[in-house]
Coordinates of C-alpha atoms and ligand atoms in Angstrom, one line a residue:
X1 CA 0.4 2.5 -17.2
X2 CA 1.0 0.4 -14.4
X3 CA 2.8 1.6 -11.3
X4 CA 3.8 -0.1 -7.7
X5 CA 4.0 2.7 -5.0
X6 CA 6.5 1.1 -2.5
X7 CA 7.3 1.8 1.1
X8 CA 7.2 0.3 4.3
X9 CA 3.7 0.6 6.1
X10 CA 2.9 4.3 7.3
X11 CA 5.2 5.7 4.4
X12 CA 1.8 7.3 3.1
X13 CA 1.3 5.0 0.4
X14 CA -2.4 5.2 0.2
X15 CA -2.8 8.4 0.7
X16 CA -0.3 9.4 -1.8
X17 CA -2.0 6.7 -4.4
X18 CA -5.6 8.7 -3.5
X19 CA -4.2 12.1 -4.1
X20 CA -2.7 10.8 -8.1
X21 CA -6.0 8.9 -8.5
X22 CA -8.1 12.2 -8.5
X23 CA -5.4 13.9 -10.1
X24 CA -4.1 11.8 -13.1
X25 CA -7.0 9.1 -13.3
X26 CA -4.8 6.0 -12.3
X27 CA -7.1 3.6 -10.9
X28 CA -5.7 2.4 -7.2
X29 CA -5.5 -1.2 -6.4
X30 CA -4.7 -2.0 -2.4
X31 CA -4.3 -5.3 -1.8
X32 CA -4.5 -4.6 2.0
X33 CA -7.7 -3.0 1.8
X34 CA -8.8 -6.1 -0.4
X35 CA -8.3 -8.4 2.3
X36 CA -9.8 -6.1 4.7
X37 CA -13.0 -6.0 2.9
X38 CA -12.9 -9.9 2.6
X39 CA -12.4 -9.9 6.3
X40 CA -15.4 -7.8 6.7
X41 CA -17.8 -9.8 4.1
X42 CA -16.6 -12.8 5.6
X43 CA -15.6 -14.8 2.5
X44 CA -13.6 -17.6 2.3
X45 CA -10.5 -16.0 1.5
X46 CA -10.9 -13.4 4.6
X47 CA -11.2 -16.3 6.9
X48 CA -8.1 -17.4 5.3
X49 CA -6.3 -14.1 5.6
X50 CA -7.7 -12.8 8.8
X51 CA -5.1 -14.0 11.5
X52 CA -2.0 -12.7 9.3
X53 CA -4.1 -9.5 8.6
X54 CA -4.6 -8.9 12.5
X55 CA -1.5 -10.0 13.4
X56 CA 0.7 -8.1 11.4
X57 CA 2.4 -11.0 9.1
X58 CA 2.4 -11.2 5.8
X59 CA -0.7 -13.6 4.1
X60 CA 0.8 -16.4 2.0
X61 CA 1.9 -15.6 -1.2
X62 CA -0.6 -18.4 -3.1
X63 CA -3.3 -16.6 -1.3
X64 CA -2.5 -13.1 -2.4
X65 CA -1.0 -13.9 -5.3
X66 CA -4.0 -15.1 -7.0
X67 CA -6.3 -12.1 -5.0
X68 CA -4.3 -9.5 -7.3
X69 CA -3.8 -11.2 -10.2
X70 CA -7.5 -11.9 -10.0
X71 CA -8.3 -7.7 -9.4
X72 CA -6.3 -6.8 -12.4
X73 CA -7.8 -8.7 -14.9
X74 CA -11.2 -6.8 -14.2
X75 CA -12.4 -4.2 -16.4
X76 CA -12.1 -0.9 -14.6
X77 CA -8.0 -1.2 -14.1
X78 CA -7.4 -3.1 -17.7
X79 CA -5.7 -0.1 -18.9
X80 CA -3.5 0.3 -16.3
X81 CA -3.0 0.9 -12.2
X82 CA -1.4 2.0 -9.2
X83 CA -0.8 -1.0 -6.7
X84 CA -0.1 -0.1 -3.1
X85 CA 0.9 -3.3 -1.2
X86 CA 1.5 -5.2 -3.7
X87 CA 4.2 -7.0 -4.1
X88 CA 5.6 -7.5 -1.0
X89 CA 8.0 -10.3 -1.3
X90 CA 10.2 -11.4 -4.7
X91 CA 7.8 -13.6 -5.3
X92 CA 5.0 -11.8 -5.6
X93 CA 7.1 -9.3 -8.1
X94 CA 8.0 -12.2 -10.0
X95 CA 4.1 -13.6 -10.4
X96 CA 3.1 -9.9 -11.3
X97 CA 6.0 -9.4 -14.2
X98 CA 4.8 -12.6 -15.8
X99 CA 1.4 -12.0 -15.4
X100 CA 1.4 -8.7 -16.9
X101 CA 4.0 -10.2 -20.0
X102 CA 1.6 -12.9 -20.8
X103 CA -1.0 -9.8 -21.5
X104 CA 1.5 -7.9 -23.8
X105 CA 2.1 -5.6 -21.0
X106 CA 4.9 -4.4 -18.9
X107 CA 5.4 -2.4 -15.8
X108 CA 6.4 1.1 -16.2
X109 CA 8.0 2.6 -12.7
X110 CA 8.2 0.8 -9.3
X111 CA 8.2 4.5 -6.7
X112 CA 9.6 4.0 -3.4
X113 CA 8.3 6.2 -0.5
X114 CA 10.9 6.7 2.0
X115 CA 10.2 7.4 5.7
X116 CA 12.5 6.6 8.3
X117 CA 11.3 3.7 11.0
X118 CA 10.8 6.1 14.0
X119 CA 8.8 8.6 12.3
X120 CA 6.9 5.5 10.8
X121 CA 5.8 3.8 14.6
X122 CA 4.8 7.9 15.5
X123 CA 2.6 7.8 12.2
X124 CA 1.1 4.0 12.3
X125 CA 0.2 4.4 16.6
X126 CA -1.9 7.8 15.6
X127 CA -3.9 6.3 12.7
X128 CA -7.8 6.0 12.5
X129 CA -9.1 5.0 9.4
X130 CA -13.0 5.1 7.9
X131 CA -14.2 1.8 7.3
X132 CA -16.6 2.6 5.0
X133 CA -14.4 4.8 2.2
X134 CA -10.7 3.8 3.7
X135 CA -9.9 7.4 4.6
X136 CA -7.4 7.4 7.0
X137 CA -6.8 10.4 9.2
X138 CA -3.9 11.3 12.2
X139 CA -4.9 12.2 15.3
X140 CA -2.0 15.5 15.2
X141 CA -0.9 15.6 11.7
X142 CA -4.3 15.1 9.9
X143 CA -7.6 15.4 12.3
X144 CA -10.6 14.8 11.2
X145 CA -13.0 18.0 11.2
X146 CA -14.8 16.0 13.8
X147 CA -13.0 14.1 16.5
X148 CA -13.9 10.0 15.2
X149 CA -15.8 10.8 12.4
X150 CA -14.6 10.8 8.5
X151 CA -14.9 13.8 6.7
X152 CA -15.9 12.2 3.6
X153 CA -18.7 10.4 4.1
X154 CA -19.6 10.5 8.2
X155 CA -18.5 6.9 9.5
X156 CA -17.6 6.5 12.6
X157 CA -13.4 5.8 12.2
X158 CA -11.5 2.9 13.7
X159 CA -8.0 2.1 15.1
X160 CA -6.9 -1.0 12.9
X161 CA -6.2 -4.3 14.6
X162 CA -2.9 -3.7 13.0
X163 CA -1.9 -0.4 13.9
X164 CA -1.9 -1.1 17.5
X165 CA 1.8 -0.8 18.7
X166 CA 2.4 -5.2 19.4
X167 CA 1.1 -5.4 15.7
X168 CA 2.7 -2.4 14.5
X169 CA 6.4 -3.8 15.7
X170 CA 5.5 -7.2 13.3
X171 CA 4.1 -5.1 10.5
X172 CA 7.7 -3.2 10.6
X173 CA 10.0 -5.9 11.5
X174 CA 8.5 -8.3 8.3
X175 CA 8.7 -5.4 5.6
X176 CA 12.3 -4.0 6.5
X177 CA 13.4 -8.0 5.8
X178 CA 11.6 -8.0 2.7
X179 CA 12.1 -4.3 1.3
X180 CA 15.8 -4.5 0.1
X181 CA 15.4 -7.3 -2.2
X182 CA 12.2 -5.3 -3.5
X183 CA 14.3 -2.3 -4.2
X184 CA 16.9 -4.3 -5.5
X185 CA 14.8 -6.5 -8.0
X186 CA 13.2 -2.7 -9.5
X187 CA 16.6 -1.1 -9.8
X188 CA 18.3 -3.7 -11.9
X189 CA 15.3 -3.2 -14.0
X190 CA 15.8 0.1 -14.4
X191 CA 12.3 1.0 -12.8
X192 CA 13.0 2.7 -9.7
X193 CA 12.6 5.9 -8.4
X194 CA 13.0 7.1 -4.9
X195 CA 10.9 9.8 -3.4
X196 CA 11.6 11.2 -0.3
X197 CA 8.4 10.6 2.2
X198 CA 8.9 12.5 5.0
X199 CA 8.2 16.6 4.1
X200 CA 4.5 17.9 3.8
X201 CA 1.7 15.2 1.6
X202 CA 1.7 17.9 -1.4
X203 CA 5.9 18.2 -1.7
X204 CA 5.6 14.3 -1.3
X205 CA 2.7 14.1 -3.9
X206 CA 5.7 16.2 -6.3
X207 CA 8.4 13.9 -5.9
X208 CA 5.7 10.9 -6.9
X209 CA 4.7 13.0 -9.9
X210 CA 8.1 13.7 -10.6
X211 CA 9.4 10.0 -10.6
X212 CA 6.4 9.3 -13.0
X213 CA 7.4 11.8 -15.8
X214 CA 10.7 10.2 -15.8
X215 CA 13.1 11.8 -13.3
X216 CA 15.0 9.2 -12.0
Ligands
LIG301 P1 -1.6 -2.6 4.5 O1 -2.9 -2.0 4.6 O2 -0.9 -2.5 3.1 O3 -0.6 -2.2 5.6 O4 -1.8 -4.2 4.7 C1 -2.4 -4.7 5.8 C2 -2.1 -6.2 6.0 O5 -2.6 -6.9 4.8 C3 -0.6 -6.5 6.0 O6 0.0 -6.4 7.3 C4 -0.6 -8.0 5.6 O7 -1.1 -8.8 6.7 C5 -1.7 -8.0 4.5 N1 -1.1 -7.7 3.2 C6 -1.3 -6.6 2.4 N2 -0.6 -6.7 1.3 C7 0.0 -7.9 1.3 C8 0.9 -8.5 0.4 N3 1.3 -8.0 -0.8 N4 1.5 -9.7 0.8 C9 1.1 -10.3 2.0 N5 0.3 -9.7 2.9 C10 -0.3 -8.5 2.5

């Protein structure tokens, strides 16, 4: 099965795609954490990505493009995934539809979260993340046990480059332009389902589960 959780950043994407991993065995592919952990091994391709990253604009669509095309052909997510970032423009959605025909496959449901903006910026200027595991955490809706430090596995967390609110207003601006044609593009497919994002993670976590049983 492949799914794309949609949404614009903050709409709980990742942690919504963490809570169906454990719970339905999708594997979860990020493409922003992908280029966050190029950007920390300092390959090539984070060098490449690292001002758009940190900036809040979108990385070229050769670059990233070829980044997820390149993650789904591995082994551990042949069967099937849940991308979260990914796609972003039309022509990423277009590159991923072809690449997944020329396999035999198809994708089955595109699931978008929706948050509205001002609740988003409230969410995004409160987030620390772990930058070992990805865990991300909100300083009032979701503390960690311990002030800074991730519950799973003890790092010290980190404010994102990109949640900081100059970034934050870039990150917003270029995903509202590029989300309607998105949303269009799935529905005339027939492969959208909308979820509402904004009530507590587990009613959120319901709707998800709900648009991927088929309720449309
Ligand atoms: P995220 O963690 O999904 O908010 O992504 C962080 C950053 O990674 C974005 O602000 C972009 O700079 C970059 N990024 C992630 N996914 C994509 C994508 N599909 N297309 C272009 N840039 C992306």
């Amino acid at each position: 099965m492949y799914v794309i959780l949609l949404g614009l950043p903050g709409a709980g994407k990742g942690t919504q795609a963490a809570l169906l991993k454990d719970e339905i065995g999708l594997a979860h592919v990020t493409t922003g954490e992908l280029f966050r952990e190029n950007i920390r091994l300092g390959t090539d391709l984070g060098k490449q990505a690292q001002p758009y990253v940190e900036s809040g604009r979108l990385v070229p669509d050769e670059i990233t493009i070829g980044m997820l095309l390149d993650r789904i052909s591995q082994p551990d997510v042949a069967r099937g995934c849940m991308l979260d970032g990914f796609p972003r423009t039309l022509e990423q959605a277009r590159a991923l539809d072809e690449a997944l025909a020329a396999d035999g496959k198809r994708l089955d449901r595109a699931i978008y979260i929706r948050v509205a903006t001002d609740e988003l910026v409230r969410r995004l200027a409160g987030r620390w993340s772990c930058p070992q595991c990805g865990a991300v955490y909100h300083e009032t809706n979701q503390p960690p046990k311990q002030p800074g430090i991730c519950d799973n596995c003890g790092s010290q967390l980190y404010q994102r480059e990109d949640d900081k609110p100059e970034a934050v207003r870039t990150r917003l601006e270029v995903n509202l332009k590029n989300l309607d044609p998105l949303l269009d593009y799935y529905r005339q497919q027939g492969k959208l389902c909308e979820a509402d994002g904004e009530g507590e993670v587990e009613a959120v976590s319901r709707a998800l589960r709900n648009c991927l049983e088929g309720e449309r």
